[in-house]
Amino acid sequence: MSRLIVKPAKRFDIAIDTIAPDKSISHRCAIFSLLSDKPSRVRNFLRAEDTLNTLSIVEKLGAKVDDEGEVITVTPPASINEPAAILDCGNSGTAMRLFMGFLASRPGFFVLFGDKYLAARPMRRVADPLRSIGAKIDGREEGNLAPIAIRGVEHLDGFDYVSPIASAQVKSAMILAALNADTPSKYREPHLSRDHSERMLKGMGADIDVAKDGTITITPMQGPLQPLDITVPADPSSAFFFAVAAAIVPGSRVVLKGLSLNPTRIEAYRVLERMGANVEFVLHEDKYEPIGDIVVTHAPLHGVTVEENIAWLIDELPALAIAMAAAEGESRVKNAKELRVKESDRIRSVVDNLRRCAIEVEEFEDGYAITGGRFKKAVIDSHGDHRIAMSFAIAGLVSGMEIEDTDCIRTSFPNFTQLLARIGEVENGD
Ligand code: S3P
């Protein structure tokens, strides 16, 4: 089990053009390529554990994957292969939930499995609506926990489903099921969650209409979709660790290059701006997604309340907690109960680790209140969660920090430590 030791850093002014490619989009590139009958070409695919697992599942389902370095070409099979082995999603909820929607109506028997953290995460949010339209899905606790077994059925009914949660994973699973259903479907969610699936599938020619009130109408595919030809932008959630670094190390500035500027992904940068940091967005292009740079410059931070648009910054809340702890005054996060069912219970892991750093925190069922103060160097337990490990590594730039159990960083951001070493002194331990 590896450890990371981070020493306090001096002011820095850097540009980063090697932020990890977007995880959500990379998963979707691999899975959606199965909806075409021609090869999809994907540049800048994220080569991290989570997305490589997804690619290898796509291969087990019969696709041919040619990795030519710069471009990965995924040639779909004529029909989905029934694999002899289980399909290992590793740490990824996105993979497991999207494959549930995709496989529900493919002929064959499929078993989705993952690591001990994924095996504890709720799957009924996808299994239940899928079963209500005819899917045959089972698992531990009545289909809630992995391993998840799917007996692909020939017919799925179209649906009119109002999701109780704003979740892009649930939405994407249902859209994938709807594309292969017998009749058109409608999907609604309480707030818009990240919309990569809608954008990419529409780009591939799927008949998906998003009304002004957010209702999504999905007409089943009449035949194979067009293949993807896409360059995956850098991941704004991964880049955000370095945005926080610039915001908390006095006199610093970072230029984060080539990020997705999708509005459903950059809300945390807007919160950092509200806290007092200087944040500039520079749009460069807009194909499947708006893409550009974000420049963050340090300025004294003050406390903030975050209780709206939670789905748009859910993955950045742990890193934002570090900025909150370094700010003047109190910050509050509310309406964020979903944090409890991420790669770890992120309310617990943020609260527990901030307390180790002598920061005053109050825990709520759906968030926390943080009183800004001075970080004390501490030993951090990542809880096996990549975003907790990276967030507290960033805090180490202020006070020094020792983070335990950091192998998880490989799930989303394999070059994180090298990039951190451009700013401060970092030691890897065992
Ligand atoms: C993701 C959706 C979000 C997010 C996760 C990736 C996706 O999860 O937290 O990291 O790629 O669809 P939920 O849909 O469960 O909110």
XYZ file of C-alpha atoms and ligand atoms in Angstrom:
446
model
C 0.000 0.000 0.000
C 1.747 3.191 -1.079
C 2.081 6.484 0.773
C 2.623 10.024 -0.426
C 4.520 12.635 1.558
C 3.991 16.230 0.449
C 6.110 19.153 1.711
C 4.990 22.802 1.895
C 5.395 24.668 -1.397
C 6.512 28.150 -2.385
C 4.474 30.333 -4.747
C 4.215 28.920 -8.273
C 3.130 30.084 -11.720
C 2.705 27.211 -14.170
C 0.699 26.027 -17.165
C -0.419 22.379 -17.239
C -1.308 20.732 -20.548
C -1.131 17.146 -19.311
C -4.133 16.967 -16.989
C -5.664 13.483 -17.208
C -8.239 13.115 -20.022
C -11.880 13.232 -18.923
C -12.984 10.074 -17.126
C -16.731 10.372 -17.792
C -16.211 10.985 -21.508
C -13.603 8.200 -21.838
C -15.946 5.600 -20.290
C -18.657 6.721 -22.700
C -16.334 6.576 -25.734
C -15.579 2.921 -25.017
C -19.194 1.889 -24.311
C -20.926 3.972 -27.001
C -18.609 2.634 -29.713
C -20.617 -0.620 -29.339
C -23.681 1.192 -30.733
C -22.126 1.637 -34.172
C -21.184 -0.864 -36.878
C -18.045 1.053 -37.879
C -14.793 1.715 -36.007
C -14.780 4.648 -33.572
C -11.584 6.707 -33.297
C -10.772 8.142 -29.896
C -7.809 10.443 -29.275
C -6.592 11.233 -25.734
C -8.476 8.330 -24.113
C -7.862 8.250 -20.334
C -5.330 5.505 -19.613
C -6.232 5.066 -15.971
C -7.409 1.935 -14.163
C -11.131 2.734 -14.296
C -11.363 3.492 -17.997
C -8.904 0.766 -19.059
C -11.173 -1.712 -17.230
C -14.104 -0.395 -19.272
C -12.130 -0.765 -22.480
C -11.247 -4.326 -21.596
C -14.932 -5.125 -20.892
C -15.789 -3.726 -24.330
C -13.142 -6.097 -25.728
C -14.623 -9.061 -23.811
C -17.989 -8.172 -25.359
C -16.404 -8.760 -28.755
C -14.963 -5.410 -29.882
C -11.485 -5.181 -31.379
C -9.401 -2.511 -29.695
C -6.347 -1.182 -31.554
C -4.180 1.031 -29.421
C -1.973 3.023 -31.774
C -0.716 5.316 -29.030
C -2.254 8.607 -29.993
C -5.508 7.073 -31.246
C -7.477 4.147 -29.905
C -9.696 2.531 -32.512
C -12.630 0.459 -31.287
C -14.175 -1.815 -33.922
C -17.532 -3.111 -32.670
C -18.517 -6.784 -33.109
C -21.388 -7.760 -35.428
C -23.191 -9.003 -32.328
C -22.344 -8.807 -28.628
C -20.253 -11.736 -27.399
C -21.488 -13.639 -24.335
C -18.295 -13.626 -22.244
C -17.139 -16.748 -20.393
C -15.754 -14.651 -17.514
C -17.093 -11.969 -15.217
C -16.777 -8.352 -16.314
C -14.565 -6.483 -13.842
C -15.522 -2.817 -13.413
C -12.788 -2.291 -10.785
C -13.602 0.848 -8.761
C -16.001 2.391 -11.253
C -19.680 3.041 -10.552
C -19.993 4.683 -13.967
C -18.866 1.485 -15.722
C -21.116 -0.804 -13.705
C -24.255 1.335 -14.027
C -23.844 2.165 -17.734
C -23.137 -1.465 -18.619
C -26.297 -2.502 -16.711
C -28.354 -0.280 -19.021
C -26.473 -1.360 -22.121
C -26.518 -5.118 -21.423
C -30.134 -5.342 -20.188
C -31.359 -6.059 -23.719
C -28.357 -7.845 -25.305
C -28.791 -11.601 -25.753
C -26.700 -13.501 -23.196
C -25.737 -13.745 -19.547
C -23.396 -11.181 -18.012
C -21.930 -10.746 -14.529
C -20.572 -7.366 -13.479
C -18.164 -7.273 -10.572
C -15.747 -4.801 -8.958
C -13.437 -4.046 -6.016
C -14.561 -4.009 -2.367
C -15.496 -0.324 -2.571
C -17.680 -0.738 -5.655
C -19.250 -3.873 -4.153
C -20.629 -1.655 -1.360
C -22.263 0.950 -3.649
C -26.009 1.005 -4.430
C -27.075 -0.419 -7.802
C -30.850 -0.553 -7.281
C -31.093 3.039 -8.463
C -30.445 1.496 -11.893
C -31.662 -2.083 -11.365
C -35.171 -1.024 -10.221
C -36.118 1.233 -13.174
C -34.564 -1.278 -15.576
C -36.545 -4.158 -14.029
C -39.724 -2.089 -14.290
C -39.363 -2.138 -18.096
C -38.677 -5.866 -18.305
C -34.946 -6.268 -17.588
C -33.788 -9.376 -15.701
C -31.203 -8.190 -13.199
C -30.172 -9.686 -9.875
C -27.447 -9.292 -7.290
C -26.847 -9.348 -3.566
C -29.563 -7.580 -1.523
C -32.138 -8.044 -4.275
C -30.056 -6.583 -7.010
C -28.612 -3.693 -5.008
C -25.035 -4.893 -4.597
C -22.461 -6.477 -6.909
C -21.909 -9.011 -8.228
C -24.722 -8.007 -10.570
C -26.077 -10.698 -12.899
C -27.921 -9.749 -16.078
C -29.897 -12.078 -18.309
C -30.307 -9.979 -21.443
C -33.933 -9.916 -22.631
C -35.223 -9.619 -26.180
C -37.697 -6.815 -25.451
C -37.576 -3.800 -23.167
C -40.604 -1.521 -22.865
C -40.270 2.178 -23.502
C -40.731 4.183 -20.303
C -41.741 7.475 -18.760
C -39.420 7.668 -15.761
C -38.982 10.468 -13.239
C -35.733 9.849 -11.414
C -35.670 10.769 -7.713
C -31.959 11.729 -8.010
C -29.922 13.918 -10.348
C -27.486 11.233 -11.460
C -25.771 11.064 -14.837
C -25.052 7.395 -14.264
C -28.731 6.526 -13.781
C -29.709 8.793 -16.680
C -27.100 7.277 -19.010
C -28.046 3.701 -18.088
C -31.694 4.470 -18.852
C -30.861 6.224 -22.133
C -28.798 3.200 -23.231
C -31.748 0.915 -22.388
C -34.201 3.250 -24.163
C -32.137 3.236 -27.374
C -32.772 -0.527 -27.604
C -36.374 -0.545 -26.330
C -39.527 -1.290 -28.339
C -41.139 2.163 -28.055
C -39.995 5.752 -27.320
C -39.118 6.754 -23.745
C -39.103 9.876 -21.596
C -36.639 10.586 -18.781
C -36.787 13.411 -16.237
C -34.456 14.255 -13.353
C -34.815 16.748 -10.472
C -31.856 18.857 -11.694
C -29.740 18.524 -14.801
C -26.815 16.138 -14.169
C -23.739 16.051 -16.440
C -24.991 15.669 -20.003
C -22.101 14.014 -21.869
C -24.264 11.044 -22.875
C -26.941 13.192 -24.501
C -24.343 15.286 -26.351
C -22.250 12.343 -27.564
C -25.162 10.114 -28.580
C -26.804 12.970 -30.473
C -23.443 13.550 -32.179
C -23.550 9.870 -33.229
C -26.993 10.411 -34.782
C -29.247 9.055 -32.016
C -32.748 10.539 -31.860
C -32.589 12.197 -28.441
C -34.507 15.373 -27.780
C -33.986 17.512 -24.696
C -36.947 19.849 -24.077
C -36.648 23.244 -22.385
C -38.068 21.799 -19.135
C -35.308 19.136 -19.160
C -37.480 16.195 -20.317
C -35.435 13.862 -22.488
C -37.270 11.940 -25.211
C -35.383 8.953 -26.611
C -36.542 7.232 -29.802
C -35.167 3.677 -30.215
C -32.315 3.264 -32.716
C -33.484 2.290 -36.201
C -30.055 0.813 -36.975
C -26.419 1.278 -35.930
C -25.271 4.810 -34.984
C -22.427 6.707 -36.626
C -19.026 5.946 -35.075
C -17.334 8.426 -32.748
C -14.465 10.549 -33.978
C -13.455 12.424 -30.877
C -10.613 13.964 -28.922
C -11.297 13.596 -25.211
C -10.733 16.936 -23.433
C -8.829 17.170 -20.154
C -10.895 16.368 -17.061
C -12.094 19.494 -15.218
C -12.537 17.420 -12.042
C -8.895 16.270 -12.139
C -7.696 19.774 -13.027
C -9.585 21.172 -10.050
C -6.978 19.842 -7.591
C -4.474 22.239 -9.166
C -7.034 25.059 -9.224
C -7.325 24.669 -5.442
C -3.523 24.515 -5.166
C -3.218 27.914 -6.865
C -6.053 29.305 -4.746
C -4.463 28.340 -1.395
C -0.728 28.934 -1.998
C -0.265 32.730 -1.767
C 1.024 34.432 -4.916
C 0.324 31.437 -7.185
C -1.279 31.038 -10.594
C -2.103 28.036 -12.770
C -3.222 27.767 -16.382
C -5.180 24.536 -16.890
C -5.244 23.740 -20.589
C -7.679 21.935 -22.878
C -10.442 21.235 -20.345
C -14.070 20.417 -20.978
C -15.913 23.661 -20.169
C -19.274 21.870 -20.111
C -21.425 23.978 -17.717
C -22.430 20.816 -15.815
C -18.754 20.264 -14.933
C -17.257 23.640 -13.981
C -19.489 24.776 -11.137
C -16.722 24.209 -8.548
C -14.555 26.796 -10.339
C -17.445 29.253 -10.013
C -17.597 28.547 -6.271
C -13.835 29.154 -5.992
C -14.465 32.467 -7.751
C -17.230 33.278 -5.245
C -14.732 32.555 -2.455
C -12.457 35.296 -3.795
C -10.022 33.536 -6.191
C -9.540 35.005 -9.663
C -10.890 32.540 -12.223
C -10.866 33.096 -15.974
C -12.473 30.838 -18.613
C -11.076 30.905 -22.171
C -13.199 29.014 -24.754
C -11.261 27.521 -27.720
C -13.666 25.166 -29.530
C -17.102 23.553 -29.313
C -17.695 20.158 -31.021
C -19.306 17.516 -28.780
C -18.320 19.716 -25.801
C -17.078 23.292 -25.224
C -13.292 23.050 -24.657
C -10.823 25.659 -23.404
C -8.485 26.801 -20.621
C -9.150 27.879 -17.043
C -6.743 30.262 -15.309
C -6.817 30.445 -11.508
C -4.900 33.092 -9.581
C -4.569 33.257 -5.813
C -6.403 35.903 -3.783
C -7.439 35.698 -0.110
C -10.382 33.260 0.205
C -13.477 33.689 2.347
C -16.172 31.223 3.426
C -19.050 30.241 1.157
C -22.309 28.266 1.288
C -22.790 25.550 -1.319
C -26.307 24.131 -1.440
C -27.408 24.417 -5.086
C -26.371 22.762 -8.350
C -24.780 20.004 -6.274
C -24.750 17.526 -9.184
C -22.512 19.959 -11.082
C -19.743 19.891 -8.474
C -20.295 16.628 -6.627
C -16.865 15.201 -7.561
C -15.037 18.424 -6.657
C -16.476 18.775 -3.126
C -13.517 17.038 -1.408
C -11.014 19.423 -3.071
C -13.337 22.348 -2.400
C -13.313 21.326 1.294
C -9.552 22.014 1.293
C -10.158 25.527 -0.083
C -12.902 26.006 2.540
C -10.530 24.923 5.318
C -7.944 27.460 4.079
C -10.491 30.300 3.801
C -11.378 32.984 6.311
C -14.658 32.215 8.127
C -17.232 29.450 7.898
C -18.270 27.465 4.811
C -21.244 25.123 4.557
C -22.123 22.311 2.172
C -25.768 21.148 2.222
C -28.011 18.923 0.049
C -25.020 16.706 -0.773
C -26.171 13.364 0.674
C -25.007 11.673 -2.550
C -21.454 12.130 -1.215
C -22.180 9.253 1.152
C -22.355 6.710 -1.700
C -19.318 7.706 -3.764
C -16.003 5.785 -3.889
C -16.050 6.258 -0.092
C -18.536 7.963 2.240
C -17.027 11.321 1.313
C -18.775 13.238 4.098
C -17.105 10.913 6.636
C -13.737 10.870 4.907
C -13.601 14.678 4.510
C -14.715 15.301 8.117
C -12.424 12.655 9.601
C -9.343 13.850 7.732
C -9.949 17.586 8.246
C -10.185 16.900 11.998
C -6.840 15.128 11.816
C -5.489 18.400 10.363
C -6.914 20.361 13.364
C -9.618 22.015 11.255
C -12.987 22.534 12.967
C -15.768 20.684 11.139
C -19.368 19.866 11.920
C -20.882 16.851 10.159
C -24.446 16.819 8.801
C -26.303 13.940 7.189
C -26.132 15.839 3.881
C -22.910 17.846 4.180
C -20.696 19.699 6.632
C -19.710 23.101 8.038
C -16.001 23.947 7.970
C -14.407 26.770 9.966
C -11.369 28.010 8.075
C -8.090 27.829 9.982
C -4.475 26.692 9.767
C -3.789 23.158 8.559
C -1.670 21.017 10.846
C 0.488 18.370 9.172
C -1.231 14.999 9.714
C -1.384 11.399 8.571
C -4.364 11.068 6.219
C -6.453 7.957 5.532
C -7.599 8.053 1.899
C -10.347 5.480 2.629
C -9.228 3.976 -0.705
C -10.746 6.997 -2.464
C -8.726 8.739 -5.186
C -10.320 12.156 -4.706
C -9.725 12.129 -0.931
C -6.057 11.182 -1.456
C -5.479 13.937 -4.040
C -7.398 16.609 -2.091
C -5.287 16.145 1.038
C -2.101 15.980 -1.026
C -3.020 19.510 -2.185
C -3.537 20.582 1.451
C 0.017 19.344 2.014
C 1.295 22.195 -0.167
C 0.372 24.513 2.730
C 1.340 22.513 5.820
C 2.999 19.306 4.689
C 0.991 16.054 4.768
C 1.419 12.290 4.777
C -1.277 10.444 2.867
C -1.730 6.699 3.316
C -3.197 4.268 0.797
C -2.611 6.289 -2.371
C -2.715 3.475 -4.976
C -6.300 4.590 -5.654
C -4.992 7.721 -7.441
C -4.309 5.422 -10.411
C -8.049 4.958 -10.971
C -8.425 8.451 -12.459
C -5.189 10.482 -12.561
C -2.029 8.377 -13.002
C 0.285 11.393 -13.544
C -1.058 13.389 -10.568
C 2.081 12.935 -8.449
C 4.423 13.991 -11.288
C 2.374 17.160 -11.776
C 2.330 17.832 -8.034
C 6.115 17.517 -8.028
C 6.258 20.546 -10.373
C 4.856 22.618 -7.507
C 6.214 21.107 -4.294
C 8.493 18.418 -2.952
C 6.803 15.017 -3.036
C 8.046 11.647 -1.785
C 6.543 8.291 -2.568
C 6.737 5.698 0.196
C 5.592 2.093 0.632
C -20.448 10.285 -13.437
C -21.535 10.772 -12.750
C -21.492 11.179 -11.342
C -20.060 11.380 -10.875
C -19.155 10.272 -11.306
C -19.129 10.163 -12.816
C -20.623 9.879 -14.848
O -22.089 10.166 -10.557
O -20.033 11.513 -9.468
O -17.830 10.493 -10.841
O -19.612 9.729 -15.557
O -21.776 9.713 -15.255
P -23.674 10.086 -10.330
O -24.303 9.948 -11.641
O -23.917 8.876 -9.492
O -24.042 11.339 -9.621
